[in-house]
Coordinates of C-alpha atoms in Angstrom, one line a residue:
Chain N
M1 CA -32.2 -5.8 -41.8
S2 CA -31.9 -5.7 -38.2
I3 CA -29.1 -3.1 -36.2
F4 CA -26.9 -5.9 -35.8
T5 CA -26.8 -7.3 -39.2
W6 CA -25.7 -3.4 -40.3
F7 CA -23.2 -3.8 -37.8
D8 CA -21.8 -7.2 -38.3
E9 CA -21.6 -6.5 -42.5
R10 CA -19.3 -3.8 -41.4
L11 CA -17.5 -4.7 -38.5
E12 CA -17.6 -8.6 -38.5
L13 CA -18.9 -8.8 -35.0
K14 CA -19.8 -12.5 -35.6
K15 CA -16.1 -13.3 -36.2
F16 CA -14.8 -11.2 -33.3
K17 CA -17.5 -13.0 -30.8
A18 CA -16.5 -16.4 -32.1
K19 CA -13.0 -15.7 -31.6
F20 CA -13.0 -13.8 -28.4
L21 CA -16.3 -14.2 -26.4
V22 CA -16.5 -17.8 -26.3
K23 CA -12.9 -18.0 -24.7
T24 CA -13.0 -20.3 -21.8
F25 CA -12.7 -18.9 -18.3
P26 CA -12.1 -21.6 -15.9
T27 CA -14.1 -21.4 -12.7
H28 CA -13.0 -21.1 -9.1
P29 CA -14.1 -19.0 -6.6
T30 CA -10.9 -16.8 -6.0
F31 CA -10.8 -16.0 -9.8
L32 CA -13.3 -13.1 -9.4
L33 CA -10.9 -10.6 -7.7
G34 CA -9.1 -9.4 -10.7
E35 CA -12.2 -8.4 -12.4
L36 CA -13.5 -6.6 -9.1
A37 CA -10.1 -4.3 -9.3
L38 CA -11.0 -3.7 -12.8
F39 CA -14.6 -2.8 -11.9
S40 CA -14.0 -0.6 -9.2
F41 CA -11.6 1.2 -11.7
I42 CA -14.7 1.8 -14.2
T43 CA -16.9 2.9 -11.1
L44 CA -13.8 5.3 -10.1
V45 CA -13.5 6.8 -13.6
A46 CA -17.3 7.3 -14.2
T47 CA -17.2 9.3 -10.4
G48 CA -14.6 10.9 -11.5
V49 CA -15.8 12.5 -14.5
F50 CA -18.8 14.0 -12.5
L51 CA -16.1 15.4 -10.0
G52 CA -13.7 16.7 -12.8
F53 CA -16.8 18.8 -14.2
L54 CA -17.2 20.7 -10.8
Y55 CA -13.8 20.8 -9.2
E56 CA -11.2 23.6 -9.4
P57 CA -8.1 22.9 -9.6
S58 CA -6.6 26.1 -8.1
T59 CA -5.5 27.5 -4.5
K60 CA -6.2 31.2 -5.0
M61 CA -8.5 32.6 -2.1
V62 CA -12.0 32.8 -2.9
S63 CA -14.7 33.7 -0.6
L64 CA -17.3 30.7 0.5
F65 CA -19.9 31.7 3.3
G66 CA -18.2 34.8 4.1
A67 CA -14.7 33.2 4.6
M68 CA -11.6 33.2 2.5
V69 CA -10.7 29.5 1.5
P70 CA -8.8 28.2 -1.4
A71 CA -10.8 27.4 -4.6
A72 CA -9.9 24.0 -4.5
Y73 CA -11.3 23.8 -1.0
A74 CA -14.4 25.7 -1.8
S75 CA -15.1 23.7 -5.0
V76 CA -15.2 20.7 -3.0
V77 CA -17.6 21.7 -0.5
K78 CA -20.1 23.0 -3.2
I79 CA -19.8 19.6 -4.4
D80 CA -20.9 18.0 -1.0
I81 CA -23.8 20.6 -0.9
L82 CA -25.2 19.4 -4.4
P83 CA -28.1 17.0 -4.3
L84 CA -26.0 13.5 -4.2
G85 CA -22.6 15.2 -4.6
M86 CA -21.2 14.1 -1.2
I87 CA -22.4 10.8 -2.2
I88 CA -20.7 10.7 -5.4
R89 CA -17.9 12.0 -3.6
R90 CA -17.8 9.0 -1.0
I91 CA -18.4 6.5 -4.2
H92 CA -15.3 7.7 -5.6
H93 CA -13.1 7.4 -2.4
W94 CA -15.0 4.0 -1.2
S95 CA -14.0 2.8 -4.7
A96 CA -10.4 3.6 -4.8
M97 CA -10.1 1.6 -1.4
L98 CA -12.3 -1.2 -3.0
M99 CA -9.9 -1.3 -5.8
I100 CA -6.9 -1.2 -3.8
A101 CA -8.5 -4.2 -1.5
A102 CA -9.5 -5.8 -4.8
V103 CA -5.8 -5.7 -6.2
L104 CA -3.9 -6.7 -3.0
T105 CA -6.5 -9.8 -2.7
H106 CA -5.9 -10.6 -6.5
L107 CA -2.2 -10.3 -5.8
M108 CA -2.3 -12.5 -2.6
R109 CA -4.4 -15.2 -4.6
I110 CA -2.0 -15.2 -7.1
Y111 CA 0.9 -15.5 -4.9
F112 CA -0.5 -18.3 -2.6
T113 CA -1.5 -20.4 -5.5
S114 CA 2.1 -19.8 -7.1
A115 CA -0.1 -18.4 -10.6
Y116 CA 2.8 -16.1 -11.1
R117 CA 5.3 -19.1 -12.3
K118 CA 6.5 -19.6 -15.8
P119 CA 5.2 -18.4 -18.3
R120 CA 3.5 -15.8 -16.5
E121 CA 6.0 -13.7 -14.8
I122 CA 5.4 -10.7 -17.2
N123 CA 1.8 -10.3 -15.8
W124 CA 3.1 -10.5 -12.3
L125 CA 5.1 -7.5 -12.5
I126 CA 2.6 -5.7 -14.4
G127 CA 0.3 -6.5 -11.7
L128 CA 2.7 -5.0 -9.1
C129 CA 3.2 -2.1 -11.3
L130 CA -0.9 -1.7 -11.2
L131 CA -1.0 -1.9 -7.4
G132 CA 1.6 1.1 -7.3
T133 CA 0.2 3.3 -9.9
A134 CA -3.1 2.4 -8.3
M135 CA -1.6 3.6 -5.0
V136 CA -0.1 6.7 -6.5
A137 CA -3.2 7.5 -8.2
A138 CA -5.1 7.4 -4.4
F139 CA -2.3 9.7 -2.9
T140 CA -3.0 12.2 -5.6
G141 CA -6.2 12.2 -5.0
Y142 CA -5.5 13.2 -1.1
L143 CA -4.3 16.6 -2.0
L144 CA -7.4 17.8 -4.4
P145 CA -9.7 18.9 -1.9
Y146 CA -7.2 20.8 -0.2
S147 CA -8.2 20.8 3.3
Q148 CA -6.0 20.6 6.3
F149 CA -5.9 16.5 6.0
S150 CA -4.8 17.1 2.3
V151 CA -2.3 19.7 3.0
T152 CA -0.7 17.7 6.0
A153 CA -0.8 14.4 4.0
T154 CA 1.0 15.9 0.5
S155 CA 3.4 18.2 3.0
I156 CA 4.9 14.8 4.3
A157 CA 5.1 13.2 1.1
Y158 CA 6.8 16.0 -0.3
Y159 CA 9.5 15.9 2.6
V160 CA 9.8 12.3 2.2
S161 CA 10.6 12.6 -1.5
K162 CA 12.8 15.7 -0.8
S163 CA 15.0 13.3 2.0
V164 CA 15.9 10.8 -1.0
P165 CA 19.7 11.4 -1.7
W166 CA 21.3 12.7 -4.9
I167 CA 17.9 13.0 -6.6
G168 CA 15.3 13.8 -4.2
D169 CA 15.8 17.6 -4.1
W170 CA 14.9 17.7 -8.1
V171 CA 12.2 14.8 -8.0
S172 CA 10.5 16.7 -5.4
R173 CA 10.3 19.7 -7.5
L174 CA 9.4 17.9 -10.5
L175 CA 6.5 16.0 -8.9
F176 CA 5.3 19.1 -6.4
A177 CA 6.0 21.9 -9.2
G178 CA 8.5 23.3 -6.8
E179 CA 8.6 23.7 -2.8
F180 CA 5.3 22.6 -1.4
P181 CA 3.1 24.4 -0.9
S182 CA 3.6 26.3 -4.6
D183 CA 0.8 27.4 -6.4
G184 CA 1.5 24.7 -8.9
T185 CA 1.1 21.6 -7.1
V186 CA -2.5 21.4 -7.1
P187 CA -2.9 22.0 -11.0
R188 CA 0.0 19.2 -11.4
F189 CA -1.6 16.6 -9.1
F190 CA -4.8 17.7 -10.6
F191 CA -3.3 16.5 -14.1
M192 CA -1.8 13.4 -12.6
H193 CA -4.8 12.1 -11.0
V194 CA -7.5 12.6 -13.9
M195 CA -4.9 12.2 -16.8
L196 CA -1.5 10.7 -16.8
I197 CA -2.4 8.0 -14.1
P198 CA -5.7 6.9 -15.7
A199 CA -4.1 6.9 -18.8
T200 CA -1.1 4.6 -17.2
L201 CA -3.8 2.5 -15.9
I202 CA -5.8 2.0 -18.6
G203 CA -2.5 1.1 -20.7
L204 CA -1.5 -1.6 -17.9
I205 CA -4.5 -2.9 -17.7
S206 CA -4.9 -3.5 -21.1
L207 CA -1.4 -4.9 -21.2
H208 CA -2.4 -7.4 -18.4
L209 CA -5.7 -8.6 -20.1
L210 CA -3.8 -9.1 -23.3
I211 CA -1.5 -11.0 -22.1
I212 CA -4.0 -13.4 -20.2
V213 CA -5.9 -13.6 -23.3
K214 CA -2.6 -14.8 -25.0
Q215 CA -1.1 -17.1 -22.1
K216 CA -4.9 -18.3 -21.3
H217 CA -6.1 -18.5 -17.5
T218 CA -4.4 -20.6 -14.9
E219 CA -6.5 -23.8 -14.1
P220 CA -7.9 -25.2 -11.0
R221 CA -6.1 -28.3 -10.3
S222 CA -9.3 -30.5 -10.4
N223 CA -8.9 -29.8 -14.3
R224 CA -6.1 -31.8 -14.5
N225 CA -7.4 -34.9 -13.3
R226 CA -10.6 -34.6 -15.5
K227 CA -8.2 -33.8 -18.7
E228 CA -6.2 -36.9 -18.0
A229 CA -9.4 -38.8 -17.9
E230 CA -10.8 -37.5 -21.1
G231 CA -7.5 -37.0 -22.6
G232 CA -8.4 -33.4 -23.5
R233 CA -6.0 -30.5 -23.9
R234 CA -8.1 -27.6 -24.0
L235 CA -9.1 -25.3 -21.2
I236 CA -11.7 -26.8 -19.2
G237 CA -14.4 -23.5 -17.9
I238 CA -17.4 -21.5 -19.3
P239 CA -17.2 -18.9 -21.9
I240 CA -16.4 -15.2 -21.6
W241 CA -20.0 -14.1 -22.7
P242 CA -22.4 -14.6 -21.4
E243 CA -21.7 -17.2 -18.9
Q244 CA -18.3 -15.7 -17.2
G245 CA -19.7 -12.3 -18.3
V246 CA -23.0 -12.4 -16.5
I247 CA -21.6 -13.7 -13.3
S248 CA -18.9 -11.1 -13.3
L249 CA -21.5 -8.5 -13.7
S250 CA -23.9 -9.6 -11.3
F251 CA -21.1 -9.5 -8.5
Y252 CA -19.6 -6.4 -9.8
L253 CA -23.5 -5.0 -9.2
F254 CA -23.8 -6.3 -5.9
L255 CA -20.4 -4.8 -4.8
L256 CA -21.7 -1.7 -6.4
F257 CA -24.8 -1.9 -4.0
V258 CA -22.5 -2.2 -1.1
V259 CA -20.4 0.6 -2.1
V260 CA -23.5 3.1 -2.4
L261 CA -24.8 1.9 1.0
M262 CA -21.4 2.6 2.6
A263 CA -21.3 6.0 0.7
T264 CA -24.7 6.6 1.7
Y265 CA -24.4 5.9 5.6
I266 CA -20.6 6.1 6.6
P267 CA -19.2 9.5 6.5
L268 CA -15.6 9.1 4.8
N269 CA -13.0 12.7 4.3
P270 CA -15.4 14.8 5.5
I271 CA -13.5 17.9 4.5
E272 CA -15.8 20.1 6.4
T273 CA -14.4 18.9 9.6
Y274 CA -10.9 19.3 8.7
G275 CA -11.4 22.4 7.5
P276 CA -9.2 24.4 5.0
P277 CA -5.2 24.6 5.4
S278 CA -4.9 26.1 8.7
P279 CA -1.8 26.1 11.8
G280 CA -2.1 23.0 14.0
T281 CA -2.5 19.5 12.8
P282 CA -5.3 17.3 14.2
V283 CA -4.6 13.4 15.1
M284 CA -4.9 12.2 11.4
R285 CA -3.9 9.0 9.7
P286 CA -3.9 7.9 6.1
D287 CA -6.4 5.3 4.5
W288 CA -5.7 1.8 5.4
Y289 CA -3.4 1.1 2.6
F290 CA -1.1 3.7 3.4
L291 CA -0.7 2.6 6.9
P292 CA 2.4 0.2 6.8
V293 CA 4.4 3.1 5.7
Y294 CA 2.8 5.5 8.0
G295 CA 3.4 3.1 11.0
F296 CA 7.0 2.3 9.7
L297 CA 7.6 6.0 9.8
K298 CA 6.7 5.9 13.5
L299 CA 9.5 3.0 14.1
I300 CA 12.3 4.5 12.7
P301 CA 14.8 6.3 15.4
G302 CA 15.3 9.7 14.7
D303 CA 18.9 9.5 14.8
L304 CA 19.4 6.5 12.3
S305 CA 21.1 8.2 9.4
F306 CA 24.2 7.5 7.6
T307 CA 26.3 8.6 4.6
F308 CA 26.5 6.1 2.0
L309 CA 28.5 7.0 -1.5
G310 CA 28.4 10.8 -0.6
G311 CA 24.1 10.8 -0.1
K312 CA 22.9 10.9 3.6
I313 CA 20.4 8.2 4.0
T314 CA 17.8 9.8 6.5
P315 CA 15.0 7.7 8.4
E316 CA 12.1 9.4 6.2
T317 CA 14.3 7.9 3.2
I318 CA 14.2 4.5 4.7
G319 CA 10.6 4.7 6.1
G320 CA 8.8 6.1 3.2
V321 CA 11.1 5.0 0.1
I322 CA 13.5 2.2 0.7
F323 CA 10.9 0.3 2.9
P324 CA 7.9 0.4 0.4
G325 CA 10.6 -0.3 -2.2
L326 CA 12.2 -3.1 -0.8
L327 CA 8.7 -5.0 -0.6
F328 CA 7.8 -4.4 -4.0
L329 CA 11.3 -5.4 -5.3
A330 CA 11.0 -8.7 -2.9
A331 CA 7.5 -9.3 -4.6
A332 CA 8.9 -8.6 -8.1
L333 CA 11.9 -11.3 -7.3
M334 CA 9.3 -14.0 -6.4
P335 CA 8.8 -15.7 -10.0
F336 CA 12.6 -15.5 -10.6
L337 CA 13.2 -17.3 -7.3
D338 CA 10.5 -20.0 -7.8
R339 CA 11.9 -20.8 -11.1
W340 CA 10.5 -23.7 -13.3
K341 CA 11.8 -25.3 -16.7
E342 CA 8.2 -26.3 -17.7
P343 CA 5.4 -23.5 -18.3
Q344 CA 2.7 -24.1 -15.2
H345 CA -0.9 -23.9 -16.1
Y346 CA -2.3 -25.2 -12.8
I347 CA -2.7 -23.2 -9.4
A348 CA -0.8 -24.8 -6.6
N349 CA -2.2 -25.8 -3.2
P350 CA -0.6 -23.5 -0.7
L351 CA -0.9 -25.9 1.4
Q352 CA 1.4 -28.1 -0.1
R353 CA 4.0 -25.4 -0.5
P354 CA 5.6 -25.1 2.7
F355 CA 8.5 -23.0 2.0
M356 CA 6.5 -20.4 -0.4
T357 CA 3.5 -19.9 1.5
S358 CA 5.2 -19.5 4.9
L359 CA 7.3 -16.6 3.1
G360 CA 4.0 -15.0 2.1
V361 CA 2.4 -15.4 5.6
G362 CA 5.7 -13.9 7.2
A363 CA 5.6 -10.9 5.0
G364 CA 2.0 -10.2 5.2
V365 CA 2.4 -10.3 9.2
F366 CA 5.0 -8.2 8.9
I367 CA 3.2 -5.8 6.6
C368 CA 0.0 -6.0 9.1
M369 CA 2.3 -5.3 12.1
T370 CA 4.0 -2.2 10.5
A371 CA 0.2 -1.0 9.8
V372 CA -0.4 -1.6 13.5
A373 CA 2.5 0.6 14.6
G374 CA 0.4 3.1 12.7
Y375 CA -1.5 3.4 16.3
I376 CA 1.2 2.8 18.8
D377 CA 0.0 6.4 20.2
V378 CA -3.4 5.0 20.9
L379 CA -1.8 1.7 22.2
H380 CA 0.7 3.3 24.3
I381 CA 3.4 1.1 22.7
T382 CA 6.8 2.8 22.5
P383 CA 8.4 2.5 18.8
N384 CA 11.1 0.2 20.2
R385 CA 8.8 -2.3 22.0
M386 CA 6.4 -2.1 18.6
T387 CA 9.6 -3.1 16.4
A388 CA 10.5 -5.9 18.6
Y389 CA 6.9 -7.2 18.3
A390 CA 6.8 -6.8 14.4
I391 CA 9.9 -8.8 14.2
L392 CA 8.6 -11.5 16.6
A393 CA 5.4 -11.9 15.4
T394 CA 6.9 -12.2 11.6
L395 CA 9.3 -14.4 12.7
A396 CA 6.8 -16.7 14.7
A397 CA 4.2 -16.8 11.9
W398 CA 6.7 -17.9 9.2
G399 CA 8.0 -20.5 11.6
V400 CA 4.7 -21.6 12.8
T401 CA 3.2 -21.8 9.2
Y402 CA 6.5 -23.7 8.1
T403 CA 6.5 -26.2 10.3
L404 CA 2.9 -26.9 10.2
L405 CA 2.9 -27.0 6.4
R406 CA 6.0 -29.2 6.2
R407 CA 4.2 -31.8 8.7
Y408 CA 0.9 -31.5 6.5
S409 CA 2.9 -31.9 3.2
R410 CA 5.0 -35.1 4.7
K411 CA 1.4 -36.6 4.8
R412 CA -0.5 -35.2 1.5
G413 CA 2.7 -34.8 -0.5
T414 CA 4.4 -31.2 -1.7
D415 CA 2.9 -29.9 -4.4
V416 CA 6.1 -28.4 -6.3
Chain H
M1 CA 16.7 -3.3 -61.2
V2 CA 17.8 0.2 -61.2
D3 CA 17.6 0.5 -57.4
G4 CA 19.8 -2.6 -56.8
I5 CA 22.5 -1.4 -58.8
D6 CA 22.2 2.0 -57.6
G7 CA 22.3 0.6 -54.0
D8 CA 25.6 -1.6 -54.7
K9 CA 27.3 1.9 -55.8
R10 CA 26.1 3.6 -52.7
E11 CA 27.4 0.2 -50.7
K12 CA 30.8 0.6 -52.2
A13 CA 30.8 4.3 -51.4
G14 CA 30.7 3.3 -47.6
I15 CA 26.8 3.8 -47.2
T16 CA 23.6 1.9 -47.7
R17 CA 20.4 3.2 -47.6
R18 CA 19.6 1.2 -44.7
R19 CA 22.4 2.6 -42.6
F20 CA 21.5 5.8 -43.5
T21 CA 17.8 5.8 -42.4
L22 CA 18.9 4.4 -39.4
G23 CA 21.3 7.2 -38.9
V24 CA 18.7 9.6 -39.4
I25 CA 16.6 7.8 -37.0
I26 CA 19.1 7.7 -34.3
A27 CA 20.0 11.3 -34.8
S28 CA 16.5 12.6 -34.8
V29 CA 15.6 10.6 -31.4
A30 CA 18.6 11.4 -29.9
G31 CA 18.1 15.7 -30.8
A32 CA 14.6 15.3 -29.7
F33 CA 14.7 13.7 -26.5
G34 CA 18.1 15.6 -25.6
S35 CA 16.1 18.9 -26.2
L36 CA 13.2 17.2 -23.9
F37 CA 15.9 17.5 -21.3
A38 CA 15.7 21.1 -21.0
L39 CA 11.9 20.6 -20.4
L40 CA 12.7 18.8 -17.1
K41 CA 14.1 21.8 -15.7
V42 CA 11.3 24.0 -16.9
L43 CA 9.1 21.6 -14.8
S44 CA 11.1 21.4 -11.8
P45 CA 11.1 25.0 -10.8
E46 CA 13.3 26.3 -8.2
K47 CA 11.8 28.7 -5.6
K48 CA 14.4 31.3 -4.3
G49 CA 14.7 31.0 -0.5
G50 CA 12.3 28.0 -0.4
G51 CA 11.9 25.7 2.5
Y52 CA 11.4 27.4 6.0
V53 CA 13.1 30.7 6.1
T54 CA 11.6 32.9 9.1
T55 CA 10.8 36.6 8.9
I56 CA 10.7 37.1 13.1
Q57 CA 12.5 40.1 14.2
P58 CA 13.2 40.9 17.5
G59 CA 10.6 43.0 19.2
D60 CA 7.6 41.4 16.8
K61 CA 4.5 41.1 19.2
L62 CA 3.1 37.5 19.4
V63 CA -0.4 37.1 18.3
Y64 CA -2.8 34.1 18.5
A65 CA -2.1 31.9 15.3
K66 CA -5.7 30.2 15.4
G67 CA -9.0 30.2 17.5
G68 CA -11.1 33.0 18.4
N69 CA -8.7 35.6 19.1
M70 CA -6.9 34.6 16.0
G71 CA -4.4 38.0 15.4
A72 CA -5.0 39.4 18.4
P73 CA -2.1 39.9 21.0
L74 CA -1.0 37.3 23.2
R75 CA -1.2 38.4 26.6
A76 CA 1.0 37.0 29.6
S77 CA -1.8 36.9 32.0
S78 CA -4.1 34.6 29.4
L79 CA -1.8 31.4 30.0
N80 CA -1.7 29.7 33.4
V81 CA 1.2 26.9 34.3
G82 CA 1.2 24.0 32.0
D83 CA -0.7 25.8 29.0
A84 CA 0.5 26.6 25.5
V85 CA -0.6 28.2 22.5
L86 CA 0.5 28.9 18.7
A87 CA 1.6 32.4 17.8
F88 CA 2.8 34.0 15.2
P89 CA 4.8 37.6 15.2
A90 CA 2.0 40.0 14.7
G91 CA 1.5 40.7 10.7
K92 CA 3.6 38.0 9.6
S93 CA 1.2 35.2 9.9
S94 CA 1.4 34.6 5.8
N95 CA 4.9 32.7 6.2
P96 CA 4.7 29.3 7.9
A97 CA 7.9 29.3 9.4
N98 CA 7.2 31.9 12.0
L99 CA 4.6 29.6 13.7
V100 CA 5.8 28.9 17.2
Q101 CA 4.6 27.2 20.3
V102 CA 4.3 29.6 23.7
I103 CA 4.5 27.5 26.7
K104 CA 3.8 28.7 30.2
L105 CA 5.7 26.4 33.0
Q106 CA 7.3 26.7 36.2
E107 CA 10.6 28.2 35.8
T108 CA 12.0 26.0 38.4
E109 CA 11.4 23.2 36.2
F110 CA 14.2 24.3 33.3
K111 CA 16.9 22.6 32.9
P112 CA 19.9 22.3 30.0
P113 CA 20.0 22.4 27.5
M114 CA 17.2 25.1 27.4
H115 CA 18.3 28.6 26.6
L116 CA 17.3 30.3 30.0
N117 CA 18.3 33.8 29.0
L118 CA 15.8 33.3 26.1
T119 CA 12.9 32.7 28.4
D120 CA 11.0 35.1 30.8
R121 CA 8.7 34.4 33.9
G122 CA 8.3 30.7 33.0
F123 CA 7.4 31.7 29.3
V124 CA 9.6 29.6 26.4
A125 CA 8.7 29.2 22.7
Y126 CA 9.9 27.0 20.2
S127 CA 9.3 26.8 16.8
A128 CA 6.2 24.6 15.8
I129 CA 7.3 23.0 12.7
C130 CA 8.1 19.4 13.4
T131 CA 11.8 18.5 12.5
H132 CA 10.7 15.2 10.9
L133 CA 8.2 15.7 8.2
G134 CA 6.9 19.4 9.1
C135 CA 3.6 18.9 10.5
T136 CA 2.7 21.4 13.2
V137 CA 3.5 20.2 16.8
S138 CA 0.5 20.1 19.5
W139 CA 0.5 20.5 23.3
V140 CA -0.4 17.4 25.2
K141 CA -1.6 19.1 28.8
N142 CA -1.5 16.7 31.7
Q143 CA -4.4 18.3 34.0
Q144 CA -2.9 16.7 37.2
A145 CA 1.0 17.4 37.1
P146 CA 1.3 20.3 34.6
A147 CA 5.2 19.9 35.0
A148 CA 4.7 16.7 33.1
S149 CA 3.0 18.4 30.0
Y150 CA 4.7 17.8 26.9
T151 CA 5.2 19.0 23.1
E152 CA 4.0 15.9 20.6
C153 CA 3.8 16.1 16.7
F154 CA 0.5 13.9 16.1
C155 CA 1.8 12.8 12.7
H156 CA 4.5 10.4 13.8
N157 CA 4.5 10.8 17.4
S158 CA 7.5 12.7 17.9
I159 CA 7.8 13.9 21.7
F160 CA 9.6 16.9 23.0
D161 CA 10.4 17.9 26.4
P162 CA 9.5 21.6 26.7
S163 CA 11.3 22.2 30.1
R164 CA 14.6 20.7 28.5
G165 CA 14.9 22.7 25.2
A166 CA 12.7 20.6 23.3
K167 CA 14.5 17.8 23.5
V168 CA 13.5 14.6 21.4
M169 CA 12.1 12.3 24.3
G170 CA 10.8 9.6 21.5
G171 CA 9.8 9.3 18.0
P172 CA 11.5 10.0 14.6
A173 CA 12.2 13.4 15.1
P174 CA 16.2 13.6 14.4
I175 CA 16.6 17.4 16.2
P176 CA 15.2 19.5 18.9
L177 CA 12.7 22.3 17.9
A178 CA 14.7 25.3 17.9
Q179 CA 14.1 27.8 20.5
I180 CA 13.5 31.4 20.4
G181 CA 13.6 34.0 22.6
V182 CA 10.4 35.8 24.1
K183 CA 9.6 38.1 27.2
V184 CA 6.8 39.8 28.7
A185 CA 6.8 43.5 27.9
D186 CA 5.5 46.3 30.3
D187 CA 1.8 46.2 28.7
G188 CA 1.6 42.6 29.5
T189 CA 2.1 41.4 26.0
L190 CA 4.6 38.7 24.8
V191 CA 7.2 40.2 22.2
F192 CA 10.1 38.0 20.2
T193 CA 13.7 39.0 21.7
S194 CA 15.9 36.8 19.4
D195 CA 16.1 34.4 16.3
F196 CA 15.9 30.6 16.2
T197 CA 18.4 29.1 17.9
G198 CA 18.9 26.3 15.3
P199 CA 17.6 25.0 12.0
I200 CA 13.8 25.1 11.7
G201 CA 11.4 22.5 9.9
P202 CA 12.2 19.3 8.4
Q203 CA 15.7 18.2 8.3
V204 CA 15.5 16.5 4.9
G205 CA 18.0 16.9 1.8

């Protein structure tokens, strides 16, 4: 009796295989981005376990090479000294960037091919929650090495959350365990980073995947013609295992190779350069996915504050909370603006959807311009001029895309 | 059968098993979550006197806040026109609210709303905590024209004019950095002579 038979008699593996592993996965080059995010998350968990074994979530002062530094900082320096320790830490950091990049490109793919349409609105919303949670995961990770960079970045977030009218004072004390920096902040962020947020991510990812299994993947439009010719109704594609699984796995292994290569040769968050917390703030920028918020905070004039329903709305609230909040809200509303009576199971051609595509291009250009605004100090552009550039670029991108696509779809027909 | 009869009797009395169970569930959930609200209070501790509260007293000596001479007294002779350093009051460096930027400029450059009575021989000091989001400000020195040097917060590029009472010249900072009085003592060291002229630290909440 083989081992497989032993397990099969108890767990009915054959039945499971017949039911789930042969599920059809439609093929299209852009259908791998979500999986890439999932695999990056697995890399993050694996490297995170290694780091978690060695990290010390405490700000009490300890001696490190004769200098008194916070214990958290000392433990990360010790990780960096371990054989391969620094590489593991960089793989963790690169994978975080890769995961957010994958989620964002996955989101763009879904948006521009209109795969969010009925009946997939729920999964679109869960996807947005995943993006938000992944960014919070990355942010809570910033503080943990407790370098000058960590403390500055977290301090900014603390004052942004504190600036929120009505609830800001309480929310900031809840998130940061009192006034930042307090002795409780690092343990609380550590718990959120290694437990609360990963658990939330696992829950959301599971829900996301279950809904895909239930609703089935959207299909390329070429499948529609093929089905009409063949008269079939079933999804056309390849089975999850082994075909799709092997493709995904080899794709992931290739990316893991790229990540390890980058981790080996490109320094990332060198905490020894920033040093432990000290007076003085050097020029520092957040990782790229926070650049839009960072840039937007630079653009808002300092005197732009007003009172609304008894709460004071400050520039910090507008830049750090309202701006990203509105972006997420706008994205969340998309499936409800683009409403359909019948369920849509084929992806759309973005070139034949002038309105939605130009809206997405405009939003994308606007977000990129706010990210560029993070560099106004090196570009020597004043905030007001940068704001004008951002608005002009957004309107131009929107208008040009719309005009061109209207012309294109007049010839080829719109895909509505 | 017996249950059914029982149920009918209770229904006449105005309560069914279903309604009773529902009532118990609602009461339990409400009670449990109601109690949890107390936890939220515990999880968001209020530190007394939190935020930036300075402990600088007039007469405190200024010492270097960083670098090789950290903790050493700041001497008037060590700064040339157009120079600036970060300083703490001696023995009080653990409180970040005490961090100040001491700047040496030409006295003739000083213009309102600068408090001239709080300066001495071209020395002026401001809180070094940016009023935007609390980063430490830096000194951008102009080698050719020392008078054109300025204070900038590198976090979001707020710019302050040191000869005009740290007036906001650009960027998102809502208010100027607060000035604090300094003078050159007889032994050539710098000492504080007053409290801050205004609020310090991020102006949020």
